[in-house]
Short mmCIF file of C-alpha atoms in Angstrom, two decimals:
data_model
loop_
_atom_site.label_atom_id
_atom_site.label_comp_id
_atom_site.label_asym_id
_atom_site.label_seq_id
_atom_site.Cartn_x
_atom_site.Cartn_y
_atom_site.Cartn_z
CA MET A 1 187.33 18.51 65.28
CA GLN A 2 188.26 15.12 63.77
CA PHE A 3 191.17 16.88 62.03
CA LEU A 4 192.39 18.30 65.37
CA ILE A 5 192.25 14.81 66.91
CA GLU A 6 193.95 13.23 63.89
CA ILE A 7 196.90 15.66 63.92
CA ASP A 8 197.72 14.60 67.51
CA LYS A 9 199.55 11.78 65.66
CA LEU A 10 202.30 14.27 64.75
CA LYS A 11 203.48 13.86 68.36
CA THR A 12 204.38 10.25 67.56
CA ILE A 13 206.41 10.89 64.39
CA GLU A 14 210.09 10.77 65.32
CA ARG A 15 212.84 12.69 63.60
CA ARG A 16 216.51 11.66 63.39
CA THR A 17 217.59 14.51 65.64
CA ARG A 18 217.70 14.33 69.43
CA ILE A 19 216.26 17.10 71.60
CA ILE A 20 218.98 19.28 73.13
CA HIS A 21 218.05 18.82 76.78
CA GLY A 22 217.49 15.07 76.86
CA GLU A 23 218.45 11.78 75.24
CA ARG A 24 215.35 10.97 73.21
CA LEU A 25 214.59 11.76 69.57
CA GLU A 26 212.59 14.86 68.78
CA ASN A 27 209.07 14.45 67.41
CA ASP A 28 207.52 16.46 64.60
CA ALA A 29 205.01 18.35 66.79
CA GLU A 30 207.58 19.81 69.17
CA HIS A 31 209.92 20.43 66.20
CA SER A 32 207.16 22.48 64.52
CA TRP A 33 206.63 24.48 67.72
CA HIS A 34 210.38 25.17 67.97
CA LEU A 35 210.51 26.40 64.36
CA ALA A 36 207.52 28.71 64.93
CA MET A 37 209.35 30.22 67.92
CA MET A 38 212.52 30.60 65.82
CA ALA A 39 210.49 32.44 63.18
CA LEU A 40 209.20 34.92 65.77
CA ILE A 41 212.66 35.57 67.21
CA LEU A 42 214.75 35.49 64.02
CA GLN A 43 212.37 37.22 61.57
CA GLY A 44 214.70 40.22 61.34
CA HIS A 45 217.26 37.99 59.56
CA SER A 46 215.09 37.34 56.52
CA ASN A 47 216.75 38.62 53.32
CA LYS A 48 213.57 40.45 52.37
CA ASP A 49 210.41 41.70 54.03
CA ILE A 50 208.08 38.86 54.90
CA ASP A 51 204.55 38.22 56.09
CA ILE A 52 205.70 36.66 59.37
CA PHE A 53 202.30 35.19 60.27
CA LYS A 54 202.34 33.29 56.98
CA VAL A 55 205.79 31.93 57.87
CA VAL A 56 204.55 30.81 61.30
CA LYS A 57 201.48 29.11 59.77
CA MET A 58 203.66 27.33 57.19
CA LEU A 59 205.95 26.03 59.92
CA LEU A 60 203.06 24.84 62.08
CA VAL A 61 201.66 22.73 59.22
CA HIS A 62 204.79 21.88 57.20
CA ASP A 63 205.34 18.39 58.65
CA LEU A 64 201.72 17.25 59.01
CA VAL A 65 202.04 15.14 55.86
CA GLU A 66 204.55 12.97 57.73
CA ILE A 67 201.62 11.52 59.70
CA ASP A 68 201.04 9.36 56.61
CA ALA A 69 204.33 9.61 54.73
CA GLY A 70 206.74 9.35 57.70
CA ASP A 71 209.90 11.35 58.28
CA THR A 72 212.31 11.04 55.35
CA PHE A 73 215.92 11.48 56.45
CA ALA A 74 217.49 14.46 54.67
CA TYR A 75 220.60 12.51 53.62
CA ASP A 76 218.74 9.39 52.44
CA THR A 77 218.93 9.73 48.63
CA GLN A 78 216.84 6.61 47.95
CA GLY A 79 214.17 7.55 50.50
CA ASN A 80 213.77 10.97 48.94
CA ILE A 81 212.66 9.52 45.59
CA GLY A 82 208.88 9.88 45.29
CA LYS A 83 208.74 11.81 48.55
CA TYR A 84 206.74 14.71 47.15
CA GLU A 85 204.10 12.43 45.63
CA ARG A 86 203.71 10.48 48.89
CA GLU A 87 203.42 13.70 50.85
CA LEU A 88 200.99 15.33 48.43
CA LYS A 89 198.67 12.35 48.80
CA ALA A 90 198.92 12.72 52.58
CA ALA A 91 198.20 16.45 52.32
CA HIS A 92 195.02 15.78 50.36
CA ARG A 93 193.80 13.20 52.88
CA LEU A 94 194.61 15.28 55.98
CA PHE A 95 193.56 18.74 54.84
CA GLY A 96 190.56 17.09 53.15
CA MET A 97 189.17 16.51 56.66
CA LEU A 98 188.66 20.29 57.02
CA PRO A 99 185.87 22.57 55.72
CA GLU A 100 186.62 23.44 52.08
CA GLN A 101 188.02 26.93 52.57
CA GLN A 102 190.37 25.89 55.38
CA ALA A 103 191.43 22.80 53.44
CA LYS A 104 192.34 25.00 50.47
CA GLU A 105 194.28 27.48 52.61
CA LEU A 106 196.37 24.88 54.42
CA LEU A 107 197.00 22.84 51.27
CA SER A 108 198.19 25.91 49.43
CA LEU A 109 200.39 26.95 52.38
CA TRP A 110 201.99 23.51 52.39
CA ILE A 111 202.55 23.51 48.62
CA GLU A 112 204.03 27.01 48.84
CA PHE A 113 206.43 25.77 51.53
CA GLU A 114 207.48 22.81 49.39
CA MET A 115 207.99 24.90 46.23
CA LYS A 116 210.33 27.36 47.99
CA GLU A 117 209.60 30.10 45.50
CA THR A 118 208.24 32.83 47.76
CA GLN A 119 210.35 34.68 50.32
CA GLU A 120 208.12 33.33 53.11
CA ALA A 121 208.73 29.74 52.01
CA GLN A 122 212.46 30.36 51.63
CA PHE A 123 212.77 31.87 55.08
CA ALA A 124 210.65 29.11 56.66
CA SER A 125 212.78 26.50 54.92
CA SER A 126 215.99 28.18 56.19
CA LEU A 127 214.80 27.73 59.76
CA ASP A 128 213.92 24.10 59.06
CA ARG A 129 217.51 23.61 57.86
CA LEU A 130 219.15 25.60 60.65
CA GLN A 131 217.43 23.88 63.58
CA PRO A 132 219.01 20.40 63.20
CA ILE A 133 222.45 22.02 62.73
CA ILE A 134 221.99 23.82 66.06
CA HIS A 135 220.85 20.56 67.68
CA ASN A 136 223.76 18.54 66.31
CA HIS A 137 226.24 21.25 67.28
CA GLN A 138 224.82 21.20 70.84
CA ASN A 139 224.61 17.38 70.93
CA GLU A 140 228.22 16.60 70.03
CA GLY A 141 227.46 15.84 66.41
CA ASP A 142 224.88 13.21 67.29
CA THR A 143 223.09 12.54 63.97
CA TRP A 144 226.20 13.34 61.90
CA GLN A 145 228.20 10.73 63.78
CA LYS A 146 225.45 8.13 63.79
CA TYR A 147 224.89 8.30 60.02
CA ASN A 148 228.50 9.08 59.09
CA ILE A 149 227.66 12.49 57.58
CA THR A 150 230.53 14.76 56.45
CA SER A 151 230.82 18.54 56.57
CA GLU A 152 230.65 18.59 52.77
CA GLN A 153 227.27 16.87 52.84
CA VAL A 154 226.01 19.32 55.45
CA LEU A 155 227.20 22.33 53.46
CA ILE A 156 225.85 21.12 50.10
CA ARG A 157 222.51 20.06 51.55
CA ASN A 158 221.99 23.35 53.37
CA ALA A 159 223.48 25.97 51.02
CA GLU A 160 220.01 26.98 49.85
CA MET A 161 219.49 28.42 53.34
CA ALA A 162 221.12 31.56 51.90
CA ASN A 163 217.99 32.13 49.78
CA GLY A 164 215.99 32.75 52.93
CA SER A 165 218.65 34.37 55.08
CA GLU A 166 222.25 35.26 54.27
CA THR A 167 223.03 35.95 57.92
CA LEU A 168 221.60 32.66 59.18
CA TRP A 169 223.51 30.78 56.49
CA THR A 170 226.72 32.52 57.59
CA TYR A 171 225.92 31.53 61.16
CA ALA A 172 225.23 27.92 60.12
CA GLN A 173 228.60 27.76 58.34
CA GLN A 174 230.28 28.98 61.54
CA LEU A 175 228.57 26.19 63.48
CA VAL A 176 229.79 23.67 60.89
CA GLN A 177 233.36 24.99 61.11
CA HIS A 178 233.24 24.97 64.89
CA SER A 179 231.94 21.39 64.81
CA ILE A 180 234.86 20.36 62.58
CA ASP A 181 237.29 22.10 64.96
CA GLN A 182 235.76 20.27 67.92
CA GLY A 183 236.11 16.94 66.13
CA ILE A 184 232.35 16.21 66.18
CA LEU A 185 231.88 16.53 62.39
CA LYS A 186 234.15 14.75 59.92
CA GLN A 187 235.69 17.04 57.28
CA SER A 188 235.58 15.74 53.74
CA MET B 1 220.27 32.16 70.03
CA GLN B 2 220.85 31.13 73.67
CA PHE B 3 217.13 31.73 74.24
CA LEU B 4 216.23 29.41 71.36
CA ILE B 5 218.49 26.72 72.81
CA GLU B 6 217.13 27.25 76.34
CA ILE B 7 213.48 26.90 75.31
CA ASP B 8 214.22 23.40 73.94
CA LYS B 9 213.68 22.45 77.61
CA LEU B 10 209.93 22.90 77.11
CA LYS B 11 210.06 19.51 75.34
CA THR B 12 210.94 17.91 78.67
CA ILE B 13 208.15 19.45 80.78
CA GLU B 14 205.41 16.85 81.16
CA ARG B 15 201.74 17.61 81.59
CA ARG B 16 199.18 15.41 83.37
CA THR B 17 197.41 14.60 80.12
CA ARG B 18 198.33 11.74 77.80
CA ILE B 19 198.65 12.24 74.06
CA ILE B 20 195.68 10.80 72.16
CA HIS B 21 197.58 8.44 69.89
CA GLY B 22 199.96 6.87 72.38
CA GLU B 23 200.44 5.97 76.03
CA ARG B 24 202.90 8.61 77.19
CA LEU B 25 202.22 12.00 78.79
CA GLU B 26 202.11 15.06 76.59
CA ASN B 27 204.90 17.64 76.91
CA ASP B 28 204.46 21.40 76.90
CA ALA B 29 206.12 22.00 73.51
CA GLU B 30 203.84 19.69 71.55
CA HIS B 31 200.86 20.92 73.60
CA SER B 32 201.69 24.51 72.54
CA TRP B 33 201.89 23.42 68.90
CA HIS B 34 198.53 21.67 69.16
CA LEU B 35 196.89 24.78 70.66
CA ALA B 36 198.33 27.00 67.91
CA MET B 37 196.80 24.64 65.33
CA MET B 38 193.46 24.72 67.18
CA ALA B 39 193.55 28.52 67.08
CA LEU B 40 194.00 28.50 63.30
CA ILE B 41 191.17 26.01 62.75
CA LEU B 42 188.68 27.20 65.41
CA GLN B 43 189.17 30.99 65.19
CA GLY B 44 185.66 31.40 63.75
CA HIS B 45 184.24 30.32 67.12
CA SER B 46 185.60 33.29 69.06
CA ASN B 47 182.81 35.36 70.62
CA LYS B 48 184.27 38.54 69.16
CA ASP B 49 186.65 39.54 66.39
CA ILE B 50 190.24 38.75 67.29
CA ASP B 51 193.77 39.36 66.11
CA ILE B 52 194.42 35.70 65.38
CA PHE B 53 198.20 36.09 64.99
CA LYS B 54 198.32 37.50 68.52
CA VAL B 55 196.38 34.47 69.78
CA VAL B 56 198.83 32.11 68.03
CA LYS B 57 201.84 33.95 69.49
CA MET B 58 200.31 33.83 72.98
CA LEU B 59 199.74 30.11 72.70
CA LEU B 60 203.28 29.47 71.43
CA VAL B 61 204.79 31.22 74.46
CA HIS B 62 202.14 30.66 77.16
CA ASP B 63 203.81 27.69 78.86
CA LEU B 64 207.48 28.73 78.54
CA VAL B 65 207.51 29.82 82.20
CA GLU B 66 206.99 26.16 83.15
CA ILE B 67 210.63 25.55 82.19
CA ASP B 68 211.45 27.05 85.60
CA ALA B 69 208.13 26.82 87.45
CA GLY B 70 207.02 23.35 86.32
CA ASP B 71 203.53 22.29 85.28
CA THR B 72 200.97 23.00 88.01
CA PHE B 73 198.03 20.61 87.85
CA ALA B 74 194.78 22.52 87.27
CA TYR B 75 192.94 20.75 90.11
CA ASP B 76 195.77 21.07 92.65
CA THR B 77 194.49 23.87 94.94
CA GLN B 78 197.62 23.94 97.11
CA GLY B 79 200.00 23.91 94.14
CA ASN B 80 198.20 26.86 92.58
CA ILE B 81 199.04 29.15 95.52
CA GLY B 82 201.91 31.42 94.54
CA LYS B 83 201.85 30.07 91.00
CA TYR B 84 201.69 33.48 89.31
CA GLU B 85 204.67 34.82 91.30
CA ARG B 86 206.78 31.74 90.48
CA GLU B 87 205.85 32.02 86.83
CA LEU B 88 206.43 35.78 86.64
CA LYS B 89 209.95 35.27 87.95
CA ALA B 90 210.50 32.60 85.29
CA ALA B 91 209.14 34.93 82.60
CA HIS B 92 211.63 37.63 83.58
CA ARG B 93 214.56 35.21 83.47
CA LEU B 94 213.60 33.58 80.18
CA PHE B 95 212.43 36.57 78.17
CA GLY B 96 215.33 38.51 79.70
CA MET B 97 217.64 36.45 77.49
CA LEU B 98 216.23 38.25 74.43
CA PRO B 99 217.04 41.68 72.97
CA GLU B 100 215.09 44.32 74.90
CA GLN B 101 212.27 44.91 72.42
CA GLN B 102 211.56 41.21 71.91
CA ALA B 103 211.76 40.60 75.66
CA LYS B 104 209.16 43.30 76.23
CA GLU B 105 206.85 41.98 73.53
CA LEU B 106 206.88 38.37 74.75
CA LEU B 107 206.62 39.34 78.42
CA SER B 108 203.61 41.52 77.73
CA LEU B 109 202.00 38.79 75.59
CA TRP B 110 202.45 36.32 78.43
CA ILE B 111 201.04 38.75 81.04
CA GLU B 112 198.09 39.50 78.74
CA PHE B 113 197.40 35.77 78.46
CA GLU B 114 197.51 35.35 82.24
CA MET B 115 195.25 38.35 82.95
CA LYS B 116 192.50 37.08 80.59
CA GLU B 117 191.09 40.54 80.07
CA THR B 118 191.39 40.92 76.30
CA GLN B 119 189.35 38.88 73.84
CA GLU B 120 192.57 37.37 72.44
CA ALA B 121 193.60 36.14 75.88
CA GLN B 122 190.12 34.80 76.61
CA PHE B 123 189.96 32.90 73.34
CA ALA B 124 193.51 31.52 73.78
CA SER B 125 192.63 30.45 77.31
CA SER B 126 189.45 28.70 76.08
CA LEU B 127 191.53 26.54 73.77
CA ASP B 128 193.94 25.75 76.61
CA ARG B 129 190.92 24.56 78.64
CA LEU B 130 189.26 22.67 75.79
CA GLN B 131 192.26 20.63 74.70
CA PRO B 132 192.63 18.43 77.83
CA ILE B 133 188.85 17.80 77.82
CA ILE B 134 189.14 16.49 74.25
CA HIS B 135 192.15 14.37 75.25
CA ASN B 136 190.42 12.90 78.30
CA HIS B 137 187.24 12.23 76.34
CA GLN B 138 189.32 10.39 73.72
CA ASN B 139 191.44 8.61 76.34
CA GLU B 140 188.64 7.04 78.39
CA GLY B 141 188.78 9.68 81.10
CA ASP B 142 192.46 9.09 81.78
CA THR B 143 193.45 12.07 83.98
CA TRP B 144 189.96 12.35 85.51
CA GLN B 145 190.09 8.74 86.67
CA LYS B 146 193.70 8.91 87.85
CA TYR B 147 193.12 11.96 90.06
CA ASN B 148 189.52 11.18 90.97
CA ILE B 149 188.11 14.31 89.30
CA THR B 150 184.31 14.74 89.13
CA SER B 151 182.17 16.30 86.41
CA GLU B 152 181.35 19.13 88.80
CA GLN B 153 185.04 19.98 89.16
CA VAL B 154 185.49 19.92 85.38
CA LEU B 155 182.47 22.16 84.81
CA ILE B 156 183.37 24.69 87.52
CA ARG B 157 187.02 24.85 86.51
CA ASN B 158 186.23 25.38 82.84
CA ALA B 159 183.10 27.54 82.87
CA GLU B 160 185.15 30.63 82.05
CA MET B 161 185.72 29.08 78.61
CA ALA B 162 182.42 30.79 77.70
CA ASN B 163 184.19 34.17 77.89
CA GLY B 164 186.31 33.21 74.90
CA SER B 165 183.83 31.10 73.00
CA GLU B 166 180.21 30.27 73.77
CA THR B 167 180.12 27.59 71.08
CA LEU B 168 183.28 25.84 72.28
CA TRP B 169 181.99 25.90 75.86
CA THR B 170 178.73 24.30 74.68
CA TYR B 171 180.78 21.68 72.85
CA ALA B 172 182.91 21.06 75.98
CA GLN B 173 179.77 20.55 78.07
CA GLN B 174 178.57 17.99 75.52
CA LEU B 175 181.87 16.12 75.84
CA VAL B 176 181.50 16.16 79.64
CA GLN B 177 177.93 14.83 79.42
CA HIS B 178 179.00 12.15 76.94
CA SER B 179 181.86 11.18 79.26
CA ILE B 180 179.43 10.80 82.17
CA ASP B 181 177.12 8.68 79.97
CA GLN B 182 180.05 6.47 78.98
CA GLY B 183 181.01 6.00 82.62
CA ILE B 184 184.49 7.53 82.20
CA LEU B 185 183.78 10.62 84.32
CA LYS B 186 182.19 10.41 87.74
CA GLN B 187 179.10 12.60 88.20
CA SER B 188 178.98 14.56 91.41
#
C-alpha cells in the first residue's frame, strides 16, 4: 500500500509536452495512461505478434523511475549522460517497496523496456516516441519551437520507432512532413 | 487516431479528490492510471479468480464517458439521476470513433464495468471505491470535510466493495475508523 501511495507522485512529474486540449504541461501519470490506451488501439500495427498485456504493463510502469530521477528531455544530450544509472537506482528503491515477487516482476519489466530488445519493448517504445509527435503536431509545434528542434533531430531521434512498427513510423514521418509544410517545424 | 486525440480530453476532467502529493484536484486520466496500477499490485485480493488484463482494460476506459458527461460526485443524489443514460450516450459517441470491432469491445467492457455483475467488474469497481478513501485518509479528510460527508455515508456508499474484495473492504473500514479517530471524518 505504501508503494501505491508513493507512486501518486508520478502525477507531479511534468514532461516537456503540453496536453492537446489545454495549455498546461502533461504529467507522467496521464502520459502513461495515454500510452496504455494507444497500445490497446494500435496493437495491430506491431511488426510482429506481441503479448499485448505485457506491453500495457510496461507502459504503465515505464516512467515510475522519474519520481526520483526526474524527466530527462529527449533532446538534452548532457542530461542523458548517466540517465540509466540514475533511473536504475530509482527503480530499485521504488520497486523495492513491493513484496519480493512483484518487485522482481516490475523491475524486470522496466529493464526489458529500457533494453528495447524484445518485440514488446520495441513496440512500447514506438508508442512512447509517437505520442509527443502527435501532441506537437496538434499543438502547432509547441515543444519543437520552444527548444528550437529541427526536423532532422526529430527524424534521427525517432527512427528506431520502425523497430516496433513500420506503419507507425511511416505515419510519424508524414506528421513531420506535414509539420514542415505548415511551418511549425524548422527543416534542417 | 482521431479517437486517441479526442481522449486526451480526459486529462482535463477534474474529480473531487485531490492528489496525495500536491494541492490540486486529480484528473480522470491520472486516476485511471493509478487504478490500473492498483489492479496489478492488489489482484491477489480479489475474492475470486479474475482475468486481470480485462480488469486493467476496464479501468483504463471506465471514465472516458466523463469527457462528455462530466464527473458526477458520488454523494450527489440529484446529479446521479440519469447518469447512466448520459454516460451511455457518451460511450456510443466516443467508442463510435473506432473501427467497428474495437468499438464493440470497448463499449461492452464499459457496460460490463457499469453492470457490476462479473467478478472482473466487481473487483475493478472495488478499486475505484478504495482509491478516494486512501486519498482522503492521506489528505486529512479533504473531500469529506469540504462536502460535509459522514462516516455513515462513506460506509453505506462503499459497502459493495466487499463483492469484489473482502480484504480490501476490511482495509477500507479500518481507514474509515482511523479517520474518525483522527477527527478528520465526522461520525454519524
